[in-house]
Amino acid sequence: MTETTENKDLVQAETTEEEVAQAEVQEEVELSIEEQYEAKLAELQAKLDDEENRHLRLRADFDNMRRRNQLDREAAEKYRAQNLLSDLLPVLDNFERALQVETTSEEAASIIKGIEMVYRSLIEATEKEGLQVIKAEGEPFDPNVHQAVMQEQDSEKETGVVLRELQKGYILKDRVLRPTMVSVNE
C-alpha cells in the first residue's frame, strides 16, 4: 500500500502542479486578454482623438469659408457698379472737355448748356452710387490717390504739395478707381 499511497500522492502532486500550471496559463491568458482589451481601447481612443481633431479642423475650415463667402458677397454688393463707373470715367472726361470749349454763337451756347445739364445729371447718378472726385490742388501729395506725372517749382508753396490737377481721379466708396494725375511742387 505504501507504493499506492506514494503513487496517489505523486499523482495528486502532479495533478496539483498541473492545476497550478493551468491556473498560471489561465491567468496569463486573462492578462493577455486584458492587455489586448487595453491595447484595443488605447487604439480606439487614439482614433477617436484623431477624428475629433479632424472634425474640429473641418468645422474651422467651414466657418472660415462661410465668413469669406459673406465678405465676398458684401464686397460684390458694395462695389457692384465699379465696372460701369470705370467705363464711364472717360465719358465724364469728355463732358468736361466739351464744357471748356468757348462759344461765340448763341446756338453753340445753348448746346453747351444742354451738355452741362446732361453732365450734371450724370454726376448726380454716379454720386448716388458712391463715386467721388479726389481733391488734389493745394493738397499734400498722397501716392495712394495721386499719380505724379510732373514736377514743377513754386517758391510760394510747400514742397510735396500738388500744384495742378492734370486729370481728375475718382474714388468709389473706399476704393480708388483712378488716381488723380498731378503736378507736384519740388
PDB file of N, CA, C and O in Angstrom, residues 71-112:
ATOM      1  N   LEU A  71     -18.060  87.891 -46.774  1.00  0.00           N
ATOM      2  CA  LEU A  71     -17.300  89.093 -47.108  1.00  0.00           C
ATOM      3  C   LEU A  71     -17.292  89.333 -48.620  1.00  0.00           C
ATOM      4  O   LEU A  71     -17.401  90.481 -49.068  1.00  0.00           O
ATOM      5  N   ASP A  72     -17.162  88.265 -49.395  1.00  0.00           N
ATOM      6  CA  ASP A  72     -17.187  88.394 -50.853  1.00  0.00           C
ATOM      7  C   ASP A  72     -18.537  88.914 -51.333  1.00  0.00           C
ATOM      8  O   ASP A  72     -18.599  89.768 -52.228  1.00  0.00           O
ATOM      9  N   ARG A  73     -19.628  88.394 -50.746  1.00  0.00           N
ATOM     10  CA  ARG A  73     -20.963  88.878 -51.122  1.00  0.00           C
ATOM     11  C   ARG A  73     -21.129  90.353 -50.769  1.00  0.00           C
ATOM     12  O   ARG A  73     -21.671  91.128 -51.563  1.00  0.00           O
ATOM     13  N   GLU A  74     -20.653  90.736 -49.580  1.00  0.00           N
ATOM     14  CA  GLU A  74     -20.765  92.136 -49.173  1.00  0.00           C
ATOM     15  C   GLU A  74     -19.952  93.039 -50.093  1.00  0.00           C
ATOM     16  O   GLU A  74     -20.409  94.111 -50.482  1.00  0.00           O
ATOM     17  N   ALA A  75     -18.744  92.606 -50.444  1.00  0.00           N
ATOM     18  CA  ALA A  75     -17.904  93.395 -51.347  1.00  0.00           C
ATOM     19  C   ALA A  75     -18.538  93.485 -52.733  1.00  0.00           C
ATOM     20  O   ALA A  75     -18.518  94.543 -53.364  1.00  0.00           O
ATOM     21  N   ALA A  76     -19.102  92.384 -53.202  1.00  0.00           N
ATOM     22  CA  ALA A  76     -19.757  92.393 -54.517  1.00  0.00           C
ATOM     23  C   ALA A  76     -20.927  93.366 -54.520  1.00  0.00           C
ATOM     24  O   ALA A  76     -21.141  94.094 -55.491  1.00  0.00           O
ATOM     25  N   GLU A  77     -21.684  93.392 -53.436  1.00  0.00           N
ATOM     26  CA  GLU A  77     -22.805  94.325 -53.340  1.00  0.00           C
ATOM     27  C   GLU A  77     -22.306  95.762 -53.249  1.00  0.00           C
ATOM     28  O   GLU A  77     -22.839  96.662 -53.894  1.00  0.00           O
ATOM     29  N   LYS A  78     -21.272  95.968 -52.446  1.00  0.00           N
ATOM     30  CA  LYS A  78     -20.748  97.321 -52.229  1.00  0.00           C
ATOM     31  C   LYS A  78     -20.159  97.896 -53.516  1.00  0.00           C
ATOM     32  O   LYS A  78     -20.328  99.077 -53.806  1.00  0.00           O
ATOM     33  N   TYR A  79     -19.484  97.075 -54.283  1.00  0.00           N
ATOM     34  CA  TYR A  79     -18.787  97.557 -55.485  1.00  0.00           C
ATOM     35  C   TYR A  79     -19.430  97.057 -56.766  1.00  0.00           C
ATOM     36  O   TYR A  79     -18.771  96.905 -57.775  1.00  0.00           O
ATOM     37  N   ARG A  80     -20.728  96.808 -56.739  1.00  0.00           N
ATOM     38  CA  ARG A  80     -21.418  96.254 -57.908  1.00  0.00           C
ATOM     39  C   ARG A  80     -21.328  97.161 -59.127  1.00  0.00           C
ATOM     40  O   ARG A  80     -21.336  96.701 -60.247  1.00  0.00           O
ATOM     41  N   ALA A  81     -21.223  98.469 -58.916  1.00  0.00           N
ATOM     42  CA  ALA A  81     -21.211  99.415 -60.032  1.00  0.00           C
ATOM     43  C   ALA A  81     -19.793  99.783 -60.464  1.00  0.00           C
ATOM     44  O   ALA A  81     -19.622 100.645 -61.326  1.00  0.00           O
ATOM     45  N   GLN A  82     -18.784  99.128 -59.910  1.00  0.00           N
ATOM     46  CA  GLN A  82     -17.402  99.521 -60.188  1.00  0.00           C
ATOM     47  C   GLN A  82     -17.057  99.464 -61.675  1.00  0.00           C
ATOM     48  O   GLN A  82     -16.484 100.403 -62.215  1.00  0.00           O
ATOM     49  N   ASN A  83     -17.393  98.380 -62.351  1.00  0.00           N
ATOM     50  CA  ASN A  83     -17.047  98.255 -63.768  1.00  0.00           C
ATOM     51  C   ASN A  83     -17.756  99.312 -64.607  1.00  0.00           C
ATOM     52  O   ASN A  83     -17.147  99.921 -65.491  1.00  0.00           O
ATOM     53  N   LEU A  84     -19.032  99.515 -64.338  1.00  0.00           N
ATOM     54  CA  LEU A  84     -19.779 100.526 -65.091  1.00  0.00           C
ATOM     55  C   LEU A  84     -19.193 101.908 -64.865  1.00  0.00           C
ATOM     56  O   LEU A  84     -18.983 102.666 -65.817  1.00  0.00           O
ATOM     57  N   LEU A  85     -18.918 102.253 -63.611  1.00  0.00           N
ATOM     58  CA  LEU A  85     -18.375 103.573 -63.321  1.00  0.00           C
ATOM     59  C   LEU A  85     -16.981 103.739 -63.913  1.00  0.00           C
ATOM     60  O   LEU A  85     -16.639 104.822 -64.399  1.00  0.00           O
ATOM     61  N   SER A  86     -16.181 102.686 -63.902  1.00  0.00           N
ATOM     62  CA  SER A  86     -14.849 102.760 -64.544  1.00  0.00           C
ATOM     63  C   SER A  86     -14.983 103.033 -66.029  1.00  0.00           C
ATOM     64  O   SER A  86     -14.195 103.790 -66.603  1.00  0.00           O
ATOM     65  N   ASP A  87     -15.981 102.423 -66.660  1.00  0.00           N
ATOM     66  CA  ASP A  87     -16.207 102.657 -68.089  1.00  0.00           C
ATOM     67  C   ASP A  87     -16.742 104.061 -68.354  1.00  0.00           C
ATOM     68  O   ASP A  87     -16.554 104.605 -69.451  1.00  0.00           O
ATOM     69  N   LEU A  88     -17.419 104.656 -67.377  1.00  0.00           N
ATOM     70  CA  LEU A  88     -17.986 105.999 -67.550  1.00  0.00           C
ATOM     71  C   LEU A  88     -16.971 107.127 -67.307  1.00  0.00           C
ATOM     72  O   LEU A  88     -17.234 108.266 -67.679  1.00  0.00           O
ATOM     73  N   LEU A  89     -15.846 106.839 -66.700  1.00  0.00           N
ATOM     74  CA  LEU A  89     -14.861 107.889 -66.405  1.00  0.00           C
ATOM     75  C   LEU A  89     -14.392 108.624 -67.665  1.00  0.00           C
ATOM     76  O   LEU A  89     -14.337 109.859 -67.667  1.00  0.00           O
ATOM     77  N   PRO A  90     -14.078 107.954 -68.766  1.00  0.00           N
ATOM     78  CA  PRO A  90     -13.712 108.688 -69.983  1.00  0.00           C
ATOM     79  C   PRO A  90     -14.870 109.551 -70.507  1.00  0.00           C
ATOM     80  O   PRO A  90     -14.648 110.630 -71.066  1.00  0.00           O
ATOM     81  N   VAL A  91     -16.091 109.098 -70.296  1.00  0.00           N
ATOM     82  CA  VAL A  91     -17.252 109.882 -70.715  1.00  0.00           C
ATOM     83  C   VAL A  91     -17.315 111.179 -69.907  1.00  0.00           C
ATOM     84  O   VAL A  91     -17.544 112.269 -70.460  1.00  0.00           O
ATOM     85  N   LEU A  92     -17.091 111.078 -68.601  1.00  0.00           N
ATOM     86  CA  LEU A  92     -17.065 112.280 -67.758  1.00  0.00           C
ATOM     87  C   LEU A  92     -15.954 113.230 -68.201  1.00  0.00           C
ATOM     88  O   LEU A  92     -16.157 114.451 -68.250  1.00  0.00           O
ATOM     89  N   ASP A  93     -14.778 112.661 -68.515  1.00  0.00           N
ATOM     90  CA  ASP A  93     -13.665 113.491 -69.004  1.00  0.00           C
ATOM     91  C   ASP A  93     -14.058 114.228 -70.287  1.00  0.00           C
ATOM     92  O   ASP A  93     -13.771 115.431 -70.448  1.00  0.00           O
ATOM     93  N   ASN A  94     -14.718 113.522 -71.195  1.00  0.00           N
ATOM     94  CA  ASN A  94     -15.116 114.150 -72.460  1.00  0.00           C
ATOM     95  C   ASN A  94     -16.170 115.238 -72.233  1.00  0.00           C
ATOM     96  O   ASN A  94     -16.139 116.279 -72.900  1.00  0.00           O
ATOM     97  N   PHE A  95     -17.093 115.013 -71.317  1.00  0.00           N
ATOM     98  CA  PHE A  95     -18.063 116.058 -70.983  1.00  0.00           C
ATOM     99  C   PHE A  95     -17.350 117.290 -70.452  1.00  0.00           C
ATOM    100  O   PHE A  95     -17.677 118.428 -70.822  1.00  0.00           O
ATOM    101  N   GLU A  96     -16.375 117.095 -69.572  1.00  0.00           N
ATOM    102  CA  GLU A  96     -15.640 118.233 -69.006  1.00  0.00           C
ATOM    103  C   GLU A  96     -14.888 118.987 -70.099  1.00  0.00           C
ATOM    104  O   GLU A  96     -14.855 120.226 -70.096  1.00  0.00           O
ATOM    105  N   ARG A  97     -14.282 118.272 -71.021  1.00  0.00           N
ATOM    106  CA  ARG A  97     -13.582 118.938 -72.142  1.00  0.00           C
ATOM    107  C   ARG A  97     -14.578 119.713 -73.009  1.00  0.00           C
ATOM    108  O   ARG A  97     -14.294 120.820 -73.454  1.00  0.00           O
ATOM    109  N   ALA A  98     -15.732 119.127 -73.241  1.00  0.00           N
ATOM    110  CA  ALA A  98     -16.747 119.803 -74.060  1.00  0.00           C
ATOM    111  C   ALA A  98     -17.228 121.069 -73.369  1.00  0.00           C
ATOM    112  O   ALA A  98     -17.487 122.081 -74.037  1.00  0.00           O
ATOM    113  N   LEU A  99     -17.320 121.049 -72.065  1.00  0.00           N
ATOM    114  CA  LEU A  99     -17.782 122.231 -71.331  1.00  0.00           C
ATOM    115  C   LEU A  99     -16.729 123.334 -71.269  1.00  0.00           C
ATOM    116  O   LEU A  99     -17.059 124.492 -71.017  1.00  0.00           O
ATOM    117  N   GLN A 100     -15.477 123.004 -71.524  1.00  0.00           N
ATOM    118  CA  GLN A 100     -14.410 124.008 -71.504  1.00  0.00           C
ATOM    119  C   GLN A 100     -14.295 124.771 -72.828  1.00  0.00           C
ATOM    120  O   GLN A 100     -13.612 125.786 -72.896  1.00  0.00           O
ATOM    121  N   VAL A 101     -14.968 124.300 -73.842  1.00  0.00           N
ATOM    122  CA  VAL A 101     -14.919 124.962 -75.143  1.00  0.00           C
ATOM    123  C   VAL A 101     -15.646 126.307 -75.040  1.00  0.00           C
ATOM    124  O   VAL A 101     -16.755 126.396 -74.514  1.00  0.00           O
ATOM    125  N   GLU A 102     -14.980 127.342 -75.544  1.00  0.00           N
ATOM    126  CA  GLU A 102     -15.601 128.667 -75.523  1.00  0.00           C
ATOM    127  C   GLU A 102     -16.476 128.812 -76.752  1.00  0.00           C
ATOM    128  O   GLU A 102     -16.123 128.384 -77.846  1.00  0.00           O
ATOM    129  N   THR A 103     -17.621 129.409 -76.522  1.00  0.00           N
ATOM    130  CA  THR A 103     -18.579 129.569 -77.620  1.00  0.00           C
ATOM    131  C   THR A 103     -18.723 131.039 -77.963  1.00  0.00           C
ATOM    132  O   THR A 103     -18.589 131.915 -77.119  1.00  0.00           O
ATOM    133  N   THR A 104     -19.015 131.266 -79.231  1.00  0.00           N
ATOM    134  CA  THR A 104     -19.225 132.648 -79.680  1.00  0.00           C
ATOM    135  C   THR A 104     -20.666 132.863 -80.127  1.00  0.00           C
ATOM    136  O   THR A 104     -21.184 133.962 -80.029  1.00  0.00           O
ATOM    137  N   SER A 105     -21.298 131.827 -80.557  1.00  0.00           N
ATOM    138  CA  SER A 105     -22.668 131.993 -81.031  1.00  0.00           C
ATOM    139  C   SER A 105     -23.664 131.562 -79.965  1.00  0.00           C
ATOM    140  O   SER A 105     -23.352 130.800 -79.057  1.00  0.00           O
ATOM    141  N   GLU A 106     -24.863 132.075 -80.128  1.00  0.00           N
ATOM    142  CA  GLU A 106     -25.945 131.743 -79.203  1.00  0.00           C
ATOM    143  C   GLU A 106     -26.350 130.274 -79.350  1.00  0.00           C
ATOM    144  O   GLU A 106     -26.693 129.613 -78.377  1.00  0.00           O
ATOM    145  N   GLU A 107     -26.284 129.786 -80.561  1.00  0.00           N
ATOM    146  CA  GLU A 107     -26.623 128.394 -80.831  1.00  0.00           C
ATOM    147  C   GLU A 107     -25.660 127.446 -80.102  1.00  0.00           C
ATOM    148  O   GLU A 107     -26.085 126.489 -79.460  1.00  0.00           O
ATOM    149  N   ALA A 108     -24.377 127.715 -80.187  1.00  0.00           N
ATOM    150  CA  ALA A 108     -23.358 126.896 -79.515  1.00  0.00           C
ATOM    151  C   ALA A 108     -23.525 126.988 -78.000  1.00  0.00           C
ATOM    152  O   ALA A 108     -23.343 125.996 -77.285  1.00  0.00           O
ATOM    153  N   ALA A 109     -23.894 128.163 -77.504  1.00  0.00           N
ATOM    154  CA  ALA A 109     -24.097 128.345 -76.064  1.00  0.00           C
ATOM    155  C   ALA A 109     -25.263 127.487 -75.577  1.00  0.00           C
ATOM    156  O   ALA A 109     -25.197 126.906 -74.478  1.00  0.00           O
ATOM    157  N   SER A 110     -26.310 127.366 -76.344  1.00  0.00           N
ATOM    158  CA  SER A 110     -27.443 126.537 -75.933  1.00  0.00           C
ATOM    159  C   SER A 110     -27.068 125.056 -75.973  1.00  0.00           C
ATOM    160  O   SER A 110     -27.517 124.271 -75.136  1.00  0.00           O
ATOM    161  N   ILE A 111     -26.230 124.663 -76.928  1.00  0.00           N
ATOM    162  CA  ILE A 111     -25.748 123.269 -76.985  1.00  0.00           C
ATOM    163  C   ILE A 111     -24.891 122.982 -75.748  1.00  0.00           C
ATOM    164  O   ILE A 111     -25.053 121.933 -75.102  1.00  0.00           O
ATOM    165  N   ILE A 112     -24.025 123.910 -75.412  1.00  0.00           N
ATOM    166  CA  ILE A 112     -23.176 123.749 -74.222  1.00  0.00           C
ATOM    167  C   ILE A 112     -24.039 123.663 -72.970  1.00  0.00           C
ATOM    168  O   ILE A 112     -23.766 122.863 -72.063  1.00  0.00           O
TER     169      ILE A 112
END
